[in-house]
Short mmCIF file of C-alpha atoms in Angstrom, two decimals:
data_model
loop_
_atom_site.label_atom_id
_atom_site.label_comp_id
_atom_site.label_asym_id
_atom_site.label_seq_id
_atom_site.Cartn_x
_atom_site.Cartn_y
_atom_site.Cartn_z
CA UNK A 1 8.35 -4.83 29.22
CA UNK A 2 4.72 -3.93 28.60
CA UNK A 3 2.28 -6.82 26.85
CA UNK A 4 -1.06 -6.18 25.82
CA UNK A 5 -3.67 -7.39 23.29
CA UNK A 6 -3.35 -5.82 19.91
CA UNK A 7 -5.77 -6.19 16.95
CA UNK A 8 -4.30 -5.75 13.66
CA UNK A 9 -6.68 -5.04 10.87
CA UNK A 10 -5.62 -6.68 7.59
CA UNK A 11 -3.45 -9.66 6.69
CA UNK A 12 -1.62 -8.25 3.78
CA UNK A 13 2.04 -7.49 3.90
CA UNK A 14 1.86 -4.62 6.23
CA UNK A 15 -0.47 -6.58 8.57
CA UNK A 16 1.68 -9.66 8.47
CA UNK A 17 4.89 -7.47 9.23
CA UNK A 18 3.07 -5.94 12.24
CA UNK A 19 2.04 -9.32 13.51
CA UNK A 20 5.45 -10.85 13.47
CA UNK A 21 7.04 -7.80 15.32
CA UNK A 22 4.32 -7.55 17.77
CA UNK A 23 4.87 -11.61 18.81
CA UNK A 24 8.49 -10.72 18.97
CA UNK A 25 7.78 -8.14 21.74
CA UNK A 26 5.52 -10.62 23.51
CA UNK A 27 2.07 -9.21 22.55
CA UNK A 28 -1.21 -10.90 22.24
CA UNK A 29 -2.04 -10.52 18.53
CA UNK A 30 -5.19 -10.85 16.84
CA UNK A 31 -5.15 -10.23 13.01
CA UNK A 32 -8.59 -9.61 11.41
CA UNK A 33 -8.93 -10.14 7.87
CA UNK A 34 -11.93 -9.99 5.73
CA UNK A 35 -11.04 -12.38 3.14
CA UNK A 36 -10.52 -16.19 3.07
CA UNK A 37 -6.82 -16.15 2.76
CA UNK A 38 -3.93 -13.70 3.64
CA UNK A 39 -1.97 -11.37 1.17
CA UNK A 40 -4.05 -8.50 0.55
CA UNK A 41 -3.75 -6.73 -2.62
CA UNK A 42 -1.51 -9.70 -4.05
CA UNK A 43 -4.63 -12.08 -3.82
CA UNK A 44 -5.88 -12.29 -7.60
CA UNK A 45 -9.57 -12.22 -7.51
CA UNK A 46 -11.48 -12.72 -10.89
CA UNK A 47 -14.41 -10.86 -9.49
CA UNK A 48 -14.80 -7.19 -10.25
CA UNK A 49 -17.16 -4.54 -8.98
CA UNK A 50 -19.63 -4.91 -11.75
CA UNK A 51 -22.31 -2.79 -10.48
CA UNK A 52 -19.88 0.05 -10.22
CA UNK A 53 -16.79 -0.26 -12.43
CA UNK A 54 -15.54 3.30 -11.45
CA UNK A 55 -15.93 2.60 -7.89
CA UNK A 56 -17.51 5.52 -6.74
CA UNK A 57 -20.68 4.25 -4.91
CA UNK A 58 -19.87 3.51 -1.31
CA UNK A 59 -22.62 0.86 -1.27
CA UNK A 60 -21.34 -1.24 -4.04
CA UNK A 61 -20.46 -4.82 -3.81
CA UNK A 62 -16.78 -4.27 -3.09
CA UNK A 63 -13.76 -6.37 -4.29
CA UNK A 64 -10.37 -5.65 -2.30
CA UNK A 65 -7.75 -6.84 -4.74
CA UNK A 66 -6.82 -4.55 -7.66
CA UNK A 67 -4.64 -7.17 -9.16
CA UNK A 68 -4.65 -8.03 -12.77
CA UNK A 69 -4.05 -11.47 -14.10
CA UNK A 70 -0.59 -10.98 -15.96
CA UNK A 71 0.95 -8.47 -13.32
CA UNK A 72 4.68 -8.82 -12.92
CA UNK A 73 6.45 -6.79 -9.86
CA UNK A 74 8.27 -3.77 -10.85
CA UNK A 75 10.81 -4.22 -8.37
CA UNK A 76 13.62 -6.82 -8.43
CA UNK A 77 12.90 -9.47 -5.67
CA UNK A 78 16.39 -9.13 -3.95
CA UNK A 79 15.20 -5.45 -3.19
CA UNK A 80 11.54 -6.34 -2.67
CA UNK A 81 11.70 -8.97 0.41
CA UNK A 82 11.81 -8.19 4.05
CA UNK A 83 15.37 -7.52 5.53
CA UNK A 84 15.47 -11.05 7.20
CA UNK A 85 13.44 -13.42 4.99
CA UNK A 86 15.27 -13.40 1.61
CA UNK A 87 12.69 -13.32 -1.48
CA UNK A 88 14.83 -16.08 -3.24
CA UNK A 89 13.31 -19.65 -2.72
CA UNK A 90 16.35 -21.83 -3.51
CA UNK A 91 18.35 -19.99 -0.82
CA UNK A 92 15.34 -21.30 1.71
CA UNK A 93 15.87 -24.75 0.21
CA UNK A 94 12.81 -24.75 -1.87
CA UNK A 95 11.84 -23.75 -5.46
CA UNK A 96 9.96 -20.97 -7.05
CA UNK A 97 6.81 -20.89 -9.28
CA UNK A 98 8.45 -17.97 -11.30
CA UNK A 99 11.95 -17.45 -10.79
CA UNK A 100 12.24 -14.51 -12.68
CA UNK A 101 13.99 -11.51 -11.15
CA UNK A 102 10.70 -9.55 -11.56
CA UNK A 103 8.17 -12.03 -10.99
CA UNK A 104 4.44 -12.62 -10.91
CA UNK A 105 2.02 -11.72 -8.35
CA UNK A 106 1.69 -15.67 -7.55
CA UNK A 107 5.20 -15.75 -6.70
CA UNK A 108 4.67 -12.76 -4.23
CA UNK A 109 1.68 -14.37 -2.72
CA UNK A 110 3.44 -17.69 -2.01
CA UNK A 111 6.50 -15.60 -0.42
CA UNK A 112 3.89 -13.86 2.00
CA UNK A 113 2.45 -17.21 2.74
CA UNK A 114 5.95 -18.71 3.49
CA UNK A 115 6.62 -15.69 5.82
CA UNK A 116 3.37 -16.10 7.74
CA UNK A 117 4.04 -19.93 8.06
CA UNK A 118 7.78 -19.56 9.33
CA UNK A 119 7.12 -16.77 11.75
CA UNK A 120 3.87 -18.25 12.91
CA UNK A 121 1.83 -15.59 12.16
CA UNK A 122 -1.11 -17.41 10.44
CA UNK A 123 -1.89 -18.74 14.04
CA UNK A 124 -3.05 -15.21 14.83
CA UNK A 125 -5.16 -14.68 11.97
CA UNK A 126 -9.12 -14.78 11.87
CA UNK A 127 -10.20 -14.99 8.14
CA UNK A 128 -13.70 -13.86 7.14
CA UNK A 129 -13.67 -11.16 9.69
CA UNK A 130 -14.62 -7.78 8.31
CA UNK A 131 -14.05 -4.86 10.81
CA UNK A 132 -17.10 -2.53 10.94
CA UNK A 133 -16.13 -0.22 13.86
CA UNK A 134 -13.22 0.81 16.00
CA UNK A 135 -13.96 2.97 19.00
CA UNK A 136 -11.44 4.81 21.48
CA UNK A 137 -12.65 4.07 24.89
CA UNK A 138 -11.23 6.26 27.69
CA UNK A 139 -11.13 4.35 31.14
CA UNK A 140 -9.49 6.76 33.26
CA UNK A 141 -8.61 10.54 33.27
CA UNK A 142 -5.33 9.73 34.77
CA UNK A 143 -2.52 9.39 32.30
CA UNK A 144 0.43 9.05 34.86
CA UNK A 145 -0.32 5.65 36.27
CA UNK A 146 2.47 2.94 36.41
CA UNK A 147 0.14 0.08 35.08
CA UNK A 148 1.81 -2.65 33.11
CA UNK A 149 -1.30 -1.92 30.49
CA UNK A 150 0.01 -0.32 27.26
CA UNK A 151 -2.04 2.79 27.79
CA UNK A 152 -4.11 2.25 31.20
CA UNK A 153 -6.47 5.28 30.62
CA UNK A 154 -7.85 3.95 27.36
CA UNK A 155 -8.60 0.87 25.43
CA UNK A 156 -10.25 0.17 21.81
CA UNK A 157 -13.56 -1.19 21.11
CA UNK A 158 -13.46 -3.30 17.64
CA UNK A 159 -16.60 -4.67 16.07
CA UNK A 160 -16.22 -7.10 13.47
CA UNK A 161 -18.61 -9.26 11.27
CA UNK A 162 -17.68 -12.98 11.19
CA UNK A 163 -18.89 -15.54 8.60
CA UNK A 164 -18.33 -18.14 11.04
CA UNK A 165 -15.96 -20.51 9.37
CA UNK A 166 -13.25 -20.34 11.75
CA UNK A 167 -15.19 -21.04 14.76
CA UNK A 168 -17.78 -23.80 13.53
CA UNK A 169 -20.62 -21.43 12.84
CA UNK A 170 -22.34 -21.12 9.51
CA UNK A 171 -24.11 -17.94 9.94
CA UNK A 172 -22.75 -14.38 10.03
CA UNK A 173 -22.44 -12.78 13.30
CA UNK A 174 -21.15 -9.76 15.11
CA UNK A 175 -18.21 -9.75 17.54
CA UNK A 176 -17.42 -6.71 19.75
CA UNK A 177 -13.79 -7.07 21.68
CA UNK A 178 -11.75 -4.71 23.78
CA UNK A 179 -7.98 -4.40 22.85
CA UNK A 180 -4.91 -2.44 24.25
CA UNK A 181 -3.96 -1.37 20.94
CA UNK A 182 -5.09 -1.35 17.25
CA UNK A 183 -2.87 -1.18 14.40
CA UNK A 184 -4.58 -0.48 11.09
CA UNK A 185 -3.21 -2.26 7.80
CA UNK A 186 -6.00 -2.20 5.48
CA UNK A 187 -3.96 -0.84 2.55
CA UNK A 188 -4.61 2.14 0.07
CA UNK A 189 -5.02 0.32 -3.29
CA UNK A 190 -8.67 -0.66 -3.29
CA UNK A 191 -10.76 2.57 -3.27
CA UNK A 192 -10.48 4.23 -6.76
CA UNK A 193 -9.71 7.73 -7.07
CA UNK A 194 -11.05 9.42 -10.23
CA UNK A 195 -10.21 12.90 -11.99
CA UNK A 196 -12.46 15.53 -12.62
CA UNK A 197 -12.69 15.78 -16.35
CA UNK A 198 -15.25 17.78 -17.95
CA UNK A 199 -17.91 15.48 -19.63
CA UNK A 200 -16.81 12.18 -18.31
CA UNK A 201 -20.17 11.68 -16.97
CA UNK A 202 -21.77 12.15 -20.29
CA UNK A 203 -19.50 9.65 -22.21
CA UNK A 204 -21.72 6.99 -23.54
CA UNK A 205 -18.81 4.53 -24.18
CA UNK A 206 -17.46 2.02 -21.68
CA UNK A 207 -15.65 3.36 -18.47
CA UNK A 208 -13.88 1.67 -15.61
CA UNK A 209 -10.89 2.16 -12.98
CA UNK A 210 -7.74 0.10 -13.28
CA UNK A 211 -9.12 -1.47 -9.80
CA UNK A 212 -11.39 -3.56 -12.01
CA UNK A 213 -9.03 -4.36 -14.93
CA UNK A 214 -8.13 -8.03 -14.92
CA UNK A 215 -7.02 -8.98 -18.55
CA UNK A 216 -6.92 -7.38 -22.03
CA UNK A 217 -9.37 -9.64 -24.10
CA UNK A 218 -12.67 -7.58 -23.83
CA UNK A 219 -10.85 -4.54 -25.42
CA UNK A 220 -9.83 -6.37 -28.69
CA UNK A 221 -10.15 -4.28 -31.82
CA UNK A 222 -11.37 -1.23 -29.76
CA UNK A 223 -10.01 2.47 -29.43
CA UNK A 224 -8.81 2.84 -25.74
CA UNK A 225 -8.03 5.83 -23.95
CA UNK A 226 -5.93 5.03 -20.64
CA UNK A 227 -5.80 8.14 -18.08
CA UNK A 228 -2.60 8.04 -16.21
CA UNK A 229 0.84 6.77 -17.06
CA UNK A 230 2.56 5.58 -13.79
CA UNK A 231 3.09 1.66 -13.25
CA UNK A 232 -0.34 0.53 -13.74
CA UNK A 233 -1.04 2.88 -16.70
CA UNK A 234 2.13 1.73 -18.41
CA UNK A 235 1.46 -1.93 -17.92
CA UNK A 236 -2.31 -1.85 -18.77
CA UNK A 237 -1.68 0.34 -21.84
CA UNK A 238 0.72 -2.28 -23.13
CA UNK A 239 -1.39 -5.20 -22.31
CA UNK A 240 -4.41 -3.70 -24.04
CA UNK A 241 -2.44 -2.43 -27.01
CA UNK A 242 -1.51 -6.26 -27.61
CA UNK A 243 -5.35 -6.78 -28.77
CA UNK A 244 -6.80 -3.28 -29.31
CA UNK A 245 -6.71 -1.27 -32.45
CA UNK A 246 -5.42 1.98 -30.82
CA UNK A 247 -4.43 2.86 -27.26
CA UNK A 248 -3.99 6.61 -26.31
CA UNK A 249 -2.21 7.29 -23.00
CA UNK A 250 -2.43 10.49 -21.01
CA UNK A 251 -0.03 11.97 -18.37
CA UNK A 252 0.51 15.32 -16.93
CA UNK A 253 3.97 15.06 -18.07
CA UNK A 254 6.45 12.80 -20.08
CA UNK A 255 9.50 14.83 -19.39
CA UNK A 256 10.71 12.19 -17.28
CA UNK A 257 11.24 9.89 -20.09
CA UNK A 258 13.99 12.41 -21.76
CA UNK A 259 12.61 11.93 -25.10
CA UNK A 260 12.91 14.32 -28.03
CA UNK A 261 9.70 15.90 -29.41
CA UNK A 262 9.69 13.46 -32.39
CA UNK A 263 9.94 10.49 -30.07
CA UNK A 264 7.03 11.76 -28.02
CA UNK A 265 4.85 12.04 -30.77
CA UNK A 266 5.82 8.85 -32.35
CA UNK A 267 3.58 5.83 -31.84
CA UNK A 268 5.35 2.85 -29.66
CA UNK A 269 4.90 -0.40 -28.41
CA UNK A 270 5.31 -3.86 -30.29
CA UNK A 271 2.55 -3.17 -32.59
CA UNK A 272 3.30 0.83 -32.79
CA UNK A 273 -0.28 1.30 -31.83
CA UNK A 274 0.33 3.32 -28.52
CA UNK A 275 0.06 7.22 -28.65
CA UNK A 276 1.19 9.71 -25.82
CA UNK A 277 -0.96 12.74 -24.86
CA UNK A 278 -1.10 15.38 -22.01
CA UNK A 279 -4.00 15.21 -19.68
CA UNK A 280 -7.43 15.21 -21.06
CA UNK A 281 -9.54 18.18 -19.95
CA UNK A 282 -12.69 17.41 -21.73
CA UNK A 283 -14.64 14.31 -23.04
CA UNK A 284 -17.85 14.52 -25.24
CA UNK A 285 -20.63 12.35 -25.38
CA UNK A 286 -19.55 11.19 -28.83
CA UNK A 287 -16.10 10.37 -27.69
CA UNK A 288 -13.94 13.28 -28.58
CA UNK A 289 -11.16 14.09 -26.33
CA UNK A 290 -9.49 17.43 -25.70
CA UNK A 291 -6.05 17.57 -24.27
CA UNK A 292 -4.47 20.39 -21.93
CA UNK A 293 -2.10 21.58 -24.88
CA UNK A 294 -5.14 22.21 -27.26
CA UNK A 295 -4.81 18.88 -29.17
CA UNK A 296 -7.61 16.60 -29.58
CA UNK A 297 -8.71 13.01 -30.57
CA UNK A 298 -11.79 12.87 -32.77
CA UNK A 299 -13.93 9.97 -33.46
CA UNK A 300 -14.51 6.42 -32.20
CA UNK A 301 -13.44 6.07 -28.72
CA UNK A 302 -14.82 3.01 -27.31
CA UNK A 303 -13.25 2.69 -23.93
CA UNK A 304 -11.66 4.72 -21.17
CA UNK A 305 -9.62 3.10 -18.39
CA UNK A 306 -8.83 5.39 -15.28
CA UNK A 307 -5.54 4.33 -14.03
CA UNK A 308 -5.26 7.41 -11.56
CA UNK A 309 -4.68 5.69 -8.24
CA UNK A 310 -6.45 5.37 -4.90
CA UNK A 311 -8.03 6.93 -2.05
CA UNK A 312 -6.97 6.55 1.65
CA UNK A 313 -10.22 5.01 3.20
CA UNK A 314 -10.98 3.60 6.78
CA UNK A 315 -14.64 3.04 6.71
CA UNK A 316 -14.48 1.54 10.31
CA UNK A 317 -13.22 4.72 11.85
CA UNK A 318 -15.57 7.75 12.78
CA UNK A 319 -14.25 10.14 10.06
CA UNK A 320 -15.54 13.75 9.73
CA UNK A 321 -13.45 15.84 7.21
CA UNK A 322 -15.02 19.09 8.39
CA UNK A 323 -13.48 18.76 11.84
CA UNK A 324 -10.08 20.21 12.29
CA UNK A 325 -7.69 17.86 13.94
CA UNK A 326 -6.74 20.49 16.66
CA UNK A 327 -10.15 20.80 17.84
CA UNK A 328 -10.64 16.90 17.67
CA UNK A 329 -7.55 16.40 19.65
CA UNK A 330 -8.57 18.98 22.35
CA UNK A 331 -12.20 17.45 22.87
CA UNK A 332 -10.99 13.99 22.77
CA UNK A 333 -8.33 14.69 25.42
CA UNK A 334 -10.05 17.01 27.71
CA UNK A 335 -13.96 16.67 27.27
CA UNK A 336 -14.42 12.88 27.93
CA UNK A 337 -16.06 11.06 30.68
CA UNK A 338 -14.91 8.07 32.15
CA UNK A 339 -16.11 4.94 30.37
CA UNK A 340 -17.27 6.87 27.12
CA UNK A 341 -15.67 6.65 23.74
CA UNK A 342 -14.46 9.81 21.79
CA UNK A 343 -17.06 11.42 19.54
CA UNK A 344 -14.13 12.79 17.48
CA UNK A 345 -12.23 11.22 14.76
CA UNK A 346 -8.58 10.09 15.68
CA UNK A 347 -7.66 11.18 11.87
CA UNK A 348 -9.26 12.90 9.13
CA UNK A 349 -8.61 12.40 5.42
CA UNK A 350 -8.61 15.08 3.09
CA UNK A 351 -6.73 15.60 -0.36
CA UNK A 352 -5.22 12.36 0.38
CA UNK A 353 -3.59 13.63 3.55
CA UNK A 354 -4.13 11.42 6.54
CA UNK A 355 -4.04 13.90 9.20
CA UNK A 356 -2.57 13.87 11.81
CA UNK A 357 0.12 11.40 11.71
CA UNK A 358 3.53 11.58 13.27
CA UNK A 359 6.13 9.74 10.91
CA UNK A 360 2.94 8.73 8.85
CA UNK A 361 2.18 6.25 11.65
CA UNK A 362 1.07 7.79 14.89
CA UNK A 363 -1.98 9.97 15.69
CA UNK A 364 -0.46 12.17 18.44
CA UNK A 365 -3.49 11.96 20.63
CA UNK A 366 -3.36 8.30 20.55
CA UNK A 367 -0.05 7.03 20.18
CA UNK A 368 1.03 4.52 20.43
CA UNK A 369 -2.45 2.76 21.25
CA UNK A 370 -3.46 3.33 17.43
CA UNK A 371 -1.07 3.27 14.53
CA UNK A 372 -1.21 3.03 10.88
CA UNK A 373 1.22 1.02 8.54
CA UNK A 374 1.65 1.52 5.04
CA UNK A 375 0.52 4.68 3.93
CA UNK A 376 3.48 5.76 2.35
CA UNK A 377 3.62 5.98 -1.53
CA UNK A 378 6.50 5.33 -4.18
CA UNK A 379 8.43 3.22 -1.98
CA UNK A 380 9.88 -0.09 -1.64
CA UNK A 381 7.49 -1.33 0.63
CA UNK A 382 8.11 -4.65 2.51
CA UNK A 383 11.44 -3.40 4.00
CA UNK A 384 9.83 -0.08 5.09
CA UNK A 385 6.66 -1.90 6.60
CA UNK A 386 9.13 -4.04 8.48
CA UNK A 387 10.69 -0.70 9.93
CA UNK A 388 7.34 0.93 10.86
CA UNK A 389 5.86 -2.47 12.41
CA UNK A 390 9.48 -2.68 14.68
CA UNK A 391 8.75 0.95 15.63
CA UNK A 392 5.08 0.34 16.83
CA UNK A 393 5.68 -3.13 18.36
CA UNK A 394 8.65 -1.61 20.58
CA UNK A 395 6.79 1.58 21.44
CA UNK A 396 3.67 -0.44 22.83
CA UNK A 397 6.10 -2.73 25.00
CA UNK A 398 7.81 0.34 26.22
CA UNK A 399 11.21 -0.75 24.94
CA UNK A 400 11.37 2.74 23.26
CA UNK A 401 9.62 6.00 24.09
CA UNK A 402 7.67 8.25 21.77
CA UNK A 403 7.90 11.74 21.92
CA UNK A 404 4.94 13.76 23.93
CA UNK A 405 1.63 14.29 21.83
CA UNK A 406 2.57 18.21 21.73
CA UNK A 407 6.07 17.43 20.52
CA UNK A 408 4.44 15.11 17.62
CA UNK A 409 2.10 17.71 16.82
CA UNK A 410 4.96 20.40 16.48
CA UNK A 411 6.80 18.07 14.18
CA UNK A 412 3.88 17.28 12.01
CA UNK A 413 3.16 21.00 11.68
CA UNK A 414 6.90 21.66 10.76
CA UNK A 415 6.61 18.87 7.97
CA UNK A 416 3.67 20.36 6.55
CA UNK A 417 5.20 23.84 6.60
CA UNK A 418 8.17 22.18 4.63
CA UNK A 419 5.90 20.67 2.22
CA UNK A 420 4.49 24.18 1.53
CA UNK A 421 7.91 25.76 0.93
CA UNK A 422 8.95 23.20 -1.27
CA UNK A 423 5.46 23.57 -3.52
CA UNK A 424 4.46 20.04 -2.89
CA UNK A 425 0.70 19.61 -3.12
CA UNK A 426 -1.21 18.28 0.02
CA UNK A 427 -2.22 15.16 -1.95
CA UNK A 428 1.50 14.14 -2.14
CA UNK A 429 1.86 14.23 1.75
CA UNK A 430 2.58 10.57 2.01
CA UNK A 431 4.84 10.19 -1.24
CA UNK A 432 8.36 9.38 -0.85
CA UNK A 433 10.52 9.60 -4.02
CA UNK A 434 14.19 9.31 -4.30
CA UNK A 435 16.60 9.56 -1.16
CA UNK A 436 13.25 10.80 1.10
CA UNK A 437 12.34 7.12 1.69
CA UNK A 438 15.92 6.18 2.73
CA UNK A 439 16.27 9.22 5.17
CA UNK A 440 12.78 8.06 6.71
CA UNK A 441 13.76 4.40 6.81
CA UNK A 442 17.07 5.30 8.68
CA UNK A 443 14.97 7.53 10.86
CA UNK A 444 12.74 4.66 11.88
CA UNK A 445 15.72 2.37 12.36
CA UNK A 446 17.48 4.82 14.41
CA UNK A 447 14.36 5.15 16.60
CA UNK A 448 14.06 1.51 17.09
CA UNK A 449 17.39 1.03 18.53
CA UNK A 450 21.02 0.11 17.94
CA UNK A 451 19.99 -3.34 17.04
CA UNK A 452 18.31 -2.26 13.93
CA UNK A 453 20.69 -1.27 10.92
CA UNK A 454 20.40 1.52 8.47
CA UNK A 455 19.25 0.35 4.96
CA UNK A 456 22.17 -1.39 3.25
CA UNK A 457 23.78 0.54 0.54
CA UNK A 458 23.03 -2.22 -2.15
CA UNK A 459 19.39 -1.56 -1.60
CA UNK A 460 19.58 2.08 -2.42
CA UNK A 461 21.89 1.26 -5.61
CA UNK A 462 19.56 -1.37 -6.74
CA UNK A 463 16.39 0.98 -6.39
CA UNK A 464 18.28 3.73 -8.30
CA UNK A 465 19.53 1.13 -11.13
CA UNK A 466 15.93 -0.09 -11.43
CA UNK A 467 14.71 3.48 -12.01
CA UNK A 468 17.26 4.07 -14.62
CA UNK A 469 16.30 0.72 -16.49
CA UNK A 470 12.63 1.51 -16.46
CA UNK A 471 13.48 4.84 -18.28
CA UNK A 472 15.75 3.52 -20.58
CA UNK A 473 13.94 0.22 -21.58
CA UNK A 474 10.30 1.14 -20.48
CA UNK A 475 9.02 -2.00 -22.55
CA UNK A 476 11.55 -4.77 -21.56
CA UNK A 477 13.26 -3.48 -18.27
CA UNK A 478 11.84 -6.39 -16.24
CA UNK A 479 14.02 -8.85 -18.52
CA UNK A 480 17.17 -6.83 -18.95
CA UNK A 481 20.09 -8.97 -17.54
CA UNK A 482 21.69 -7.71 -14.43
CA UNK A 483 19.40 -4.56 -14.35
CA UNK A 484 21.69 -3.17 -17.26
CA UNK A 485 25.08 -3.78 -18.72
CA UNK A 486 26.87 -1.44 -16.04
CA UNK A 487 29.86 -3.36 -14.37
CA UNK A 488 28.50 -1.63 -10.91
CA UNK A 489 25.31 -3.02 -11.15
CA UNK A 490 26.94 -6.50 -11.51
CA UNK A 491 28.85 -5.81 -8.39
CA UNK A 492 25.76 -4.54 -6.56
CA UNK A 493 23.92 -7.68 -7.55
CA UNK A 494 26.82 -9.87 -6.10
CA UNK A 495 26.94 -7.83 -3.03
CA UNK A 496 23.11 -8.46 -2.47
CA UNK A 497 23.49 -12.20 -3.10
CA UNK A 498 26.22 -12.61 -0.43
CA UNK A 499 24.26 -10.51 2.42
CA UNK A 500 21.13 -12.67 1.41
CA UNK A 501 22.72 -15.86 1.25
CA UNK A 502 24.22 -15.37 4.85
CA UNK A 503 20.75 -14.21 6.27
CA UNK A 504 19.34 -17.48 4.54
CA UNK A 505 21.80 -19.58 6.72
CA UNK A 506 20.22 -18.33 10.00
CA UNK A 507 16.84 -19.74 8.97
CA UNK A 508 15.54 -23.15 9.13
CA UNK A 509 13.10 -22.94 6.14
CA UNK A 510 12.98 -26.08 4.39
CA UNK A 511 9.55 -25.33 2.36
CA UNK A 512 9.41 -22.05 0.98
CA UNK A 513 6.33 -22.80 -0.76
CA UNK A 514 3.67 -23.96 1.65
CA UNK A 515 0.76 -26.33 0.78
CA UNK A 516 -1.60 -23.85 1.58
CA UNK A 517 -0.72 -21.55 -1.11
CA UNK A 518 -0.24 -24.01 -4.21
CA UNK A 519 -1.74 -22.86 -7.34
#
């Protein structure tokens, strides 16, 4: 097998999964993490981007985490964990800081710490290292060689800024290194995305993106507009409603709730002070809001919180959105001199599509030397990250062979055509809803080899059951016993427990909650 040096950018769940699988394949792994601890988005940070609470200034003082203080998971822990490391502390001979099925972010962070400790991933992490630039360096024009290197005709030059705490130096300094491959795991929940609403820039009240939301206390007694009703919008609106006078929540559609017209217009929440509206189309300077159905909210609006998602950003890559990927691929592969880096981007980002990526992972011109993990949305993330990481690690070692670049490109274009036929907007390219994620996961498993099984049926059933109780018990689904009263759910939970107990018996973990992550 081929073994090479691999840089992993980011030590969140994706980076940890990548490092674990790369180590299993015998690669030399360096994980570059900009913060002082692992966990990525699961690290709660009191700080906010106070100089730009909407997160639109690229030069703002950035805070990576979007975690709010009282967040609980929206997936049950049995479903959420990696396939071979159960997210149930007592099965691993330890105890939990939050034993609830839908637990706090602190519990998830402890789980990731334990995962990194057990699989010795921590030894590979350089903390306080911010990656500034990644360049593709072509060292040969011959792609037919038999070298044991991963891709003998190219390497990757990675420049990072190190604060120095890991190597006994107090001053920040730059480090430039060459690697055989780069795995990008920098997450997609840190760069706010805002809607384009007429007049929003004229509103004189307080505005912020959910990225900078931490707790509800500052909104006591206020009238608050929450734009967006996905997971964060639902959670934040309920938190804010516990102290605010009135909360008005906007969404493109409320049909998925299956409510009658009377139920849709009725206030809800423990204090009956949350109101549903369609999308806003105009906000006046005085705080009046006009909605897409012609209705309006007049008067004393104090605050707008935008729970409108995030953008894909790779600030360390050379991106030029106006360049088509086809011309970029042609020039990158044909117009380079030996020893020079490509002046063209490996990928571009436009309308929330990272293009071109085969299976949301590999840019055809650079596979498997460059890969991206964790770009899909609306999925059960950790098990999917594990499968993506296995595919990348095994492709780099040569245990599996990827299709030729031209085949990858053909499949990407066919995927785009299918999205177009299905009337799926470009911005939903990386979204996987319902059966789509299981089909994708099973395809990854098949590509990885016979030793990687398909998704167990109980995981799919548990995800479906979770979706149902979210709809039926929106305010309390996290505390509904057995994911609902249905007998099939009880059987499914028992099946999950039995499998996870068997997996736990193969592990020698005795201290799930490591000293380094105590809070």
